[in-house]
């Protein structure tokens, strides 16, 4: 799976990585992948070669540089959610987990579940608990590291009908318009007139 967060970080720091880490032609390939543009055969060879090794190394470095307090908070969140039974993290937090959130830091984590309603603060995170009858038909993914359960991109847009979060809908639509089937297989079923609206990223904690 393409790590879009990593690629976006690289593109945003062009003056640091070119030509120190990536040659201009390699950097252009990264930008094409980030923009979901098709690579030619020569570019594919570049991307499968030494570039892949460099990207893997950078991903490892960035992963190891995560703040330990942040990791501890998510461990506590995982423990809490395990106690409430069926749940799924949705909204912006799920989008970010799925690789589409390099420019925002969600202030609130939306959690659909079958037991609790309300808000709870764990560390520096606020969990908004939204009670529903059942989530057995929801499409979700379990994080292999912390065990948290996140909604898929397709599920996130469906959950908006429950969360009533219009900002999630705007962000989702923008992502779907940009990345198309890479983002969601049936994205055309959900893309609407909202794709042209401007989004205030300060809302998301940026």
Coordinates of C-alpha atoms in Angstrom, one line a residue:
X1 CA 0.0 0.0 0.0
X2 CA 1.3 3.5 -0.9
X3 CA 2.1 5.5 2.2
X4 CA 0.6 8.9 1.1
X5 CA 1.5 10.5 4.4
X6 CA 5.2 9.7 3.8
X7 CA 5.1 10.9 0.2
X8 CA 3.4 14.2 1.2
X9 CA 6.0 14.8 3.9
X10 CA 8.7 14.3 1.3
X11 CA 7.1 16.7 -1.2
X12 CA 6.6 19.3 1.4
X13 CA 10.4 19.2 2.2
X14 CA 11.7 19.3 -1.3
X15 CA 14.6 21.7 -0.4
X16 CA 15.8 19.1 2.1
X17 CA 15.5 15.9 0.1
X18 CA 16.6 17.1 -3.4
X19 CA 19.2 16.2 -4.4
X20 CA 20.5 15.0 -1.0
X21 CA 18.2 11.9 -0.9
X22 CA 16.3 11.9 -4.2
X23 CA 17.4 13.0 -7.7
X24 CA 15.0 15.4 -9.4
X25 CA 13.7 12.7 -11.6
X26 CA 13.0 10.5 -8.6
X27 CA 11.3 13.4 -6.8
X28 CA 9.0 14.0 -9.8
X29 CA 8.0 10.3 -9.6
X30 CA 7.0 10.7 -6.0
X31 CA 4.9 13.7 -6.9
X32 CA 3.2 11.7 -9.7
X33 CA 2.4 8.8 -7.3
X34 CA 1.0 11.3 -4.8
X35 CA -1.2 12.8 -7.5
X36 CA -2.3 9.4 -8.6
X37 CA -0.8 9.9 -12.1
X38 CA 0.2 6.9 -14.2
X39 CA 3.9 6.1 -14.3
X40 CA 5.7 5.1 -17.5
X41 CA 7.7 2.0 -17.7
X42 CA 11.0 3.7 -17.0
X43 CA 9.5 5.5 -13.9
X44 CA 8.1 2.2 -12.7
X45 CA 11.6 0.8 -12.8
X46 CA 13.0 3.7 -10.8
X47 CA 10.1 3.3 -8.2
X48 CA 10.7 -0.4 -7.8
X49 CA 14.5 0.0 -7.4
X50 CA 16.6 2.0 -5.0
X51 CA 13.8 4.5 -4.5
X52 CA 11.7 1.8 -2.8
X53 CA 14.6 1.1 -0.4
X54 CA 14.9 4.8 0.5
X55 CA 11.2 5.2 1.1
X56 CA 11.2 2.1 3.3
X57 CA 14.1 3.5 5.3
X58 CA 12.4 6.9 5.7
X59 CA 9.1 5.2 6.8
X60 CA 11.0 3.3 9.5
X61 CA 12.8 6.5 10.7
X62 CA 9.6 8.5 10.8
X63 CA 7.8 5.6 12.6
X64 CA 10.6 5.4 15.3
X65 CA 10.4 9.1 15.8
X66 CA 6.8 9.0 17.0
X67 CA 6.3 10.7 20.4
X68 CA 6.2 8.0 23.1
X69 CA 3.4 9.9 24.9
X70 CA 1.3 9.7 21.7
X71 CA 1.8 6.0 21.5
X72 CA 0.9 5.6 25.2
X73 CA -2.4 7.6 24.7
X74 CA -3.4 5.3 21.8
X75 CA -2.6 2.3 23.9
X76 CA -5.0 3.6 26.6
X77 CA -7.6 4.4 23.9
X78 CA -7.3 0.8 22.6
X79 CA -7.7 -0.6 26.1
X80 CA -10.8 1.5 26.8
X81 CA -12.5 0.6 23.5
X82 CA -11.8 -3.1 24.0
X83 CA -14.1 -2.8 27.1
X84 CA -17.1 -1.4 25.3
X85 CA -17.6 -4.2 22.8
X86 CA -18.4 -3.5 19.2
X87 CA -17.1 -0.2 17.9
X88 CA -15.4 1.5 15.0
X89 CA -13.4 4.7 14.7
X90 CA -14.7 6.8 11.9
X91 CA -14.5 10.4 10.5
X92 CA -11.2 12.3 10.1
X93 CA -9.3 10.0 12.4
X94 CA -10.2 7.0 10.2
X95 CA -9.2 8.9 7.1
X96 CA -5.9 9.8 8.6
X97 CA -5.3 6.2 9.7
X98 CA -6.1 5.1 6.1
X99 CA -3.3 7.3 4.7
X100 CA -5.3 10.4 3.7
X101 CA -4.6 12.9 6.5
X102 CA -1.2 14.5 6.3
X103 CA -2.4 18.1 6.7
X104 CA -4.7 17.9 9.6
X105 CA -4.7 16.6 13.2
X106 CA -8.2 15.7 14.4
X107 CA -9.2 17.3 17.7
X108 CA -12.0 14.8 18.2
X109 CA -12.0 11.0 17.5
X110 CA -15.5 9.9 16.5
X111 CA -16.3 6.4 17.7
X112 CA -19.5 4.5 16.7
X113 CA -20.4 1.9 19.3
X114 CA -23.3 -0.1 20.6
X115 CA -23.1 0.9 24.3
X116 CA -22.1 4.4 25.2
X117 CA -23.1 8.0 24.2
X118 CA -21.1 11.1 25.2
X119 CA -17.5 12.3 25.4
X120 CA -14.4 11.0 27.2
X121 CA -10.9 12.5 27.4
X122 CA -7.9 10.2 27.3
X123 CA -4.6 12.0 27.4
X124 CA -4.8 14.8 24.8
X125 CA -7.5 13.1 22.8
X126 CA -11.3 13.5 23.1
X127 CA -13.4 10.5 22.1
X128 CA -16.9 11.3 20.9
X129 CA -18.9 8.2 21.5
X130 CA -22.0 7.8 19.3
X131 CA -24.3 4.9 20.2
X132 CA -26.0 2.9 17.4
X133 CA -27.9 -0.3 17.4
X134 CA -25.5 -2.4 15.4
X135 CA -22.3 -2.1 13.3
X136 CA -22.1 -5.8 12.2
X137 CA -22.5 -4.8 8.5
X138 CA -19.9 -2.0 8.7
X139 CA -16.7 -2.4 6.7
X140 CA -13.7 -1.9 8.9
X141 CA -10.0 -2.5 9.2
X142 CA -8.0 -3.5 12.4
X143 CA -4.7 -1.8 12.9
X144 CA -2.0 -4.4 13.2
X145 CA 0.0 -2.4 15.7
X146 CA -2.4 -1.1 18.3
X147 CA -5.5 -3.2 17.5
X148 CA -7.8 -0.3 17.0
X149 CA -10.7 -0.8 14.5
X150 CA -11.2 1.9 11.8
X151 CA -13.8 2.4 9.2
X152 CA -12.8 1.9 5.6
X153 CA -13.0 5.0 3.3
X154 CA -16.2 3.7 1.8
X155 CA -17.7 3.2 5.3
X156 CA -16.6 6.7 6.5
X157 CA -18.9 8.5 4.0
X158 CA -21.8 6.2 5.0
X159 CA -21.2 7.0 8.7
X160 CA -21.7 10.7 8.0
X161 CA -25.4 10.1 7.9
X162 CA -25.0 9.2 11.6
X163 CA -22.3 11.6 12.8
X164 CA -23.8 14.6 10.9
X165 CA -20.2 15.8 10.4
X166 CA -20.3 18.0 7.3
X167 CA -16.6 18.7 7.4
X168 CA -15.8 15.0 7.1
X169 CA -18.1 14.9 4.0
X170 CA -16.2 17.8 2.4
X171 CA -12.8 16.3 3.1
X172 CA -14.0 12.9 1.9
X173 CA -15.4 14.3 -1.3
X174 CA -12.2 16.3 -2.0
X175 CA -10.1 13.1 -1.5
X176 CA -12.4 11.0 -3.6
X177 CA -12.2 13.6 -6.4
X178 CA -8.5 13.7 -6.3
X179 CA -7.6 10.0 -5.8
X180 CA -10.6 8.3 -7.4
X181 CA -10.6 4.5 -7.2
X182 CA -7.4 4.5 -5.3
X183 CA -9.3 6.1 -2.5
X184 CA -12.7 4.3 -2.8
X185 CA -13.8 1.8 -5.4
X186 CA -17.3 3.3 -5.8
X187 CA -16.3 6.9 -5.2
X188 CA -18.6 8.2 -7.9
X189 CA -21.6 7.1 -5.9
X190 CA -20.7 9.7 -3.2
X191 CA -19.0 12.6 -4.9
X192 CA -21.3 15.6 -5.0
X193 CA -21.3 19.3 -5.6
X194 CA -19.4 19.7 -2.3
X195 CA -16.1 19.0 -4.1
X196 CA -15.7 22.6 -5.2
X197 CA -16.2 24.1 -1.7
X198 CA -13.2 25.6 0.1
X199 CA -12.3 23.9 3.4
X200 CA -11.0 25.7 6.5
X201 CA -8.3 23.4 7.7
X202 CA -8.0 25.2 11.0
X203 CA -11.1 23.4 12.0
X204 CA -9.2 20.1 12.1
X205 CA -6.5 21.4 14.5
X206 CA -3.9 22.4 11.9

